[in-house]
Amino acid sequence: MANAKILITLGKSLLSYDPDTGVFIWETARRKPFLSGALAGRLMPNGYVYINANGKMHSASRLAWKAVNGELSDNIEIDHINSVKDDNRICNLRCATRAENLRNRAFKKNLCGFTGVSLHTQSGLYRARYKGITKYAKTAEDASALYAKLIEDRL
């Protein structure tokens, strides 16, 4: 069964939100009446969609959540379950603490092949980092041994 579109008022502007597609449409825009019926929101460089209404930028994911589920406290974040930042379907959104949201993020692959080791491009040395401590070595293998030693020392 398809969900009905939900109307959202932002000041004197009116948007409709479709929970099945995650799309926002301008019903009426306060200062730009020619936008009526147009897609609302802009994909920003950080990958998220924001909607500018009444001189304020609104996160599309937070607007979607509030439209369907009601108000949120400021310390709660909206997490995109599938990690696609511009997918604002309500079935893809959930409330999360900062820690929960960070656990759902995609990590870059380690290019050195050793956990806790990365190449320091300025010096050309490999660095081992663990809980705020950094050690440097000439080879990735040596840095890996340093990393293991850092973990052992912390236990």
CSV table of C-alpha atoms in Angstrom, one decimal:
chain,number,residue,atom,x,y,z
A,1,MET,CA,0.0,0.0,0.0
A,2,ALA,CA,1.5,3.3,-1.0
A,3,ASN,CA,1.9,6.0,1.6
A,4,ALA,CA,0.2,9.4,1.0
A,5,LYS,CA,2.4,12.4,0.5
A,6,ILE,CA,3.0,14.4,3.6
A,7,LEU,CA,2.8,18.2,3.6
A,8,ILE,CA,5.5,20.1,5.5
A,9,THR,CA,5.3,23.8,6.3
A,10,LEU,CA,8.6,25.8,6.6
A,11,GLY,CA,7.7,29.3,7.4
A,12,LYS,CA,5.5,30.5,4.5
A,13,SER,CA,6.7,27.8,2.2
A,14,LEU,CA,5.0,24.4,1.7
A,15,LEU,CA,6.7,21.2,0.7
A,16,SER,CA,5.3,17.7,0.0
A,17,TYR,CA,7.3,14.6,1.0
A,18,ASP,CA,6.8,11.2,-0.5
A,19,PRO,CA,7.9,8.6,2.1
A,20,ASP,CA,8.1,5.8,-0.6
A,21,THR,CA,10.6,7.7,-2.8
A,22,GLY,CA,12.2,10.1,-0.4
A,23,VAL,CA,11.5,13.0,-2.7
A,24,PHE,CA,10.5,16.6,-1.7
A,25,ILE,CA,8.4,18.8,-4.0
A,26,TRP,CA,7.7,22.5,-3.6
A,27,GLU,CA,4.0,23.1,-3.3
A,28,THR,CA,4.5,26.8,-2.7
A,29,ALA,CA,7.7,28.7,-2.2
A,30,ARG,CA,7.5,32.0,-0.3
A,31,ARG,CA,9.9,34.1,-2.4
A,32,LYS,CA,10.0,32.0,-5.6
A,33,PRO,CA,6.5,31.1,-6.8
A,34,PHE,CA,7.9,29.7,-10.1
A,35,LEU,CA,9.3,26.8,-8.1
A,36,SER,CA,5.8,25.3,-7.4
A,37,GLY,CA,5.9,21.7,-8.6
A,38,ALA,CA,9.7,21.6,-8.8
A,39,LEU,CA,12.0,19.2,-7.0
A,40,ALA,CA,13.1,20.6,-3.7
A,41,GLY,CA,16.6,20.4,-2.3
A,42,ARG,CA,20.1,20.4,-3.4
A,43,LEU,CA,22.8,17.7,-3.3
A,44,MET,CA,25.6,19.2,-1.3
A,45,PRO,CA,29.4,18.3,-1.7
A,46,ASN,CA,29.1,16.2,1.5
A,47,GLY,CA,26.6,13.9,-0.3
A,48,TYR,CA,23.5,14.9,1.7
A,49,VAL,CA,20.4,16.7,0.4
A,50,TYR,CA,19.6,20.1,2.0
A,51,ILE,CA,16.5,22.3,1.4
A,52,ASN,CA,16.9,26.1,1.6
A,53,ALA,CA,13.6,27.6,2.9
A,54,ASN,CA,13.2,31.0,4.5
A,55,GLY,CA,16.9,31.7,4.6
A,56,LYS,CA,17.7,28.5,6.5
A,57,MET,CA,19.3,25.2,5.3
A,58,HIS,CA,17.3,22.2,6.4
A,59,SER,CA,18.6,18.6,6.2
A,60,ALA,CA,16.2,16.6,4.0
A,61,SER,CA,16.7,13.5,6.2
A,62,ARG,CA,15.7,15.3,9.4
A,63,LEU,CA,12.7,16.9,7.7
A,64,ALA,CA,11.6,13.5,6.4
A,65,TRP,CA,11.9,11.9,9.9
A,66,LYS,CA,10.1,14.8,11.6
A,67,ALA,CA,7.3,14.7,9.0
A,68,VAL,CA,6.6,11.1,9.6
A,69,ASN,CA,7.6,10.5,13.3
A,70,GLY,CA,7.5,13.9,14.9
A,71,GLU,CA,10.1,16.1,16.6
A,72,LEU,CA,13.6,15.0,17.4
A,73,SER,CA,16.0,16.2,20.2
A,74,ASP,CA,19.1,18.0,18.9
A,75,ASN,CA,21.5,15.2,20.2
A,76,ILE,CA,19.8,12.6,18.0
A,77,GLU,CA,21.1,12.0,14.5
A,78,ILE,CA,19.3,10.5,11.5
A,79,ASP,CA,21.2,7.5,10.1
A,80,HIS,CA,20.9,6.3,6.5
A,81,ILE,CA,20.7,2.6,6.9
A,82,ASN,CA,22.1,1.7,3.5
A,83,SER,CA,24.8,4.4,3.8
A,84,VAL,CA,23.5,6.2,0.7
A,85,LYS,CA,23.4,9.8,1.9
A,86,ASP,CA,20.8,11.1,-0.6
A,87,ASP,CA,18.4,8.2,-0.1
A,88,ASN,CA,15.7,9.8,2.1
A,89,ARG,CA,13.0,7.2,1.9
A,90,ILE,CA,11.6,6.7,5.4
A,91,CYS,CA,12.4,3.0,5.3
A,92,ASN,CA,16.1,3.9,5.0
A,93,LEU,CA,16.2,6.3,7.9
A,94,ARG,CA,16.6,5.6,11.6
A,95,CYS,CA,17.3,7.6,14.8
A,96,ALA,CA,20.8,7.0,16.1
A,97,THR,CA,23.3,8.4,18.6
A,98,ARG,CA,26.6,9.8,17.2
A,99,ALA,CA,28.4,6.5,18.1
A,100,GLU,CA,25.7,4.4,16.4
A,101,ASN,CA,25.8,6.6,13.3
A,102,LEU,CA,29.6,6.3,13.1
A,103,ARG,CA,29.5,2.5,13.3
A,104,ASN,CA,27.4,2.5,10.1
A,105,ARG,CA,29.9,4.4,8.1
A,106,ALA,CA,31.9,2.9,5.2
A,107,PHE,CA,35.7,2.8,5.7
A,108,LYS,CA,38.4,3.2,3.2
A,109,LYS,CA,40.5,0.2,2.4
A,110,ASN,CA,43.9,0.0,4.0
A,111,LEU,CA,46.4,0.4,1.2
A,112,CYS,CA,49.4,-0.9,3.2
A,113,GLY,CA,47.9,-4.3,3.9
A,114,PHE,CA,48.5,-4.0,7.7
A,115,THR,CA,46.0,-3.0,10.3
A,116,GLY,CA,46.9,0.3,12.0
A,117,VAL,CA,49.6,1.1,9.5
A,118,SER,CA,49.6,3.9,6.9
A,119,LEU,CA,52.1,5.7,4.7
A,120,HIS,CA,53.0,9.2,5.8
A,121,THR,CA,53.3,10.9,2.4
A,122,GLN,CA,55.4,13.8,3.6
A,123,SER,CA,58.2,11.8,5.2
A,124,GLY,CA,57.9,8.6,3.2
A,125,LEU,CA,57.8,6.6,6.4
A,126,TYR,CA,55.2,4.2,7.5
A,127,ARG,CA,53.3,5.1,10.7
A,128,ALA,CA,51.7,2.9,13.3
A,129,ARG,CA,48.9,4.6,15.2
A,130,TYR,CA,46.9,3.3,18.2
A,131,LYS,CA,44.8,5.3,20.7
A,132,GLY,CA,46.6,8.6,20.1
A,133,ILE,CA,50.2,7.2,20.0
A,134,THR,CA,52.1,7.3,16.7
A,135,LYS,CA,55.3,5.5,15.9
A,136,TYR,CA,57.3,5.6,12.6
A,137,ALA,CA,59.2,2.9,10.7
A,138,LYS,CA,61.0,2.6,7.3
A,139,THR,CA,58.9,-0.4,6.2
A,140,ALA,CA,55.3,-1.4,6.5
A,141,GLU,CA,56.3,-4.7,8.2
A,142,ASP,CA,58.3,-2.8,10.9
A,143,ALA,CA,55.4,-0.4,11.4
A,144,SER,CA,53.1,-3.4,11.8
A,145,ALA,CA,55.4,-4.8,14.5
A,146,LEU,CA,55.3,-1.4,16.2
A,147,TYR,CA,51.5,-1.4,16.1
A,148,ALA,CA,51.4,-4.8,17.7
A,149,LYS,CA,53.8,-3.5,20.4
A,150,LEU,CA,51.5,-0.5,21.0
A,151,ILE,CA,48.5,-2.8,21.5
A,152,GLU,CA,50.5,-5.1,23.8
A,153,ASP,CA,51.7,-2.1,25.9
A,154,ARG,CA,48.1,-0.9,26.3
A,155,LEU,CA,46.7,-4.2,27.6
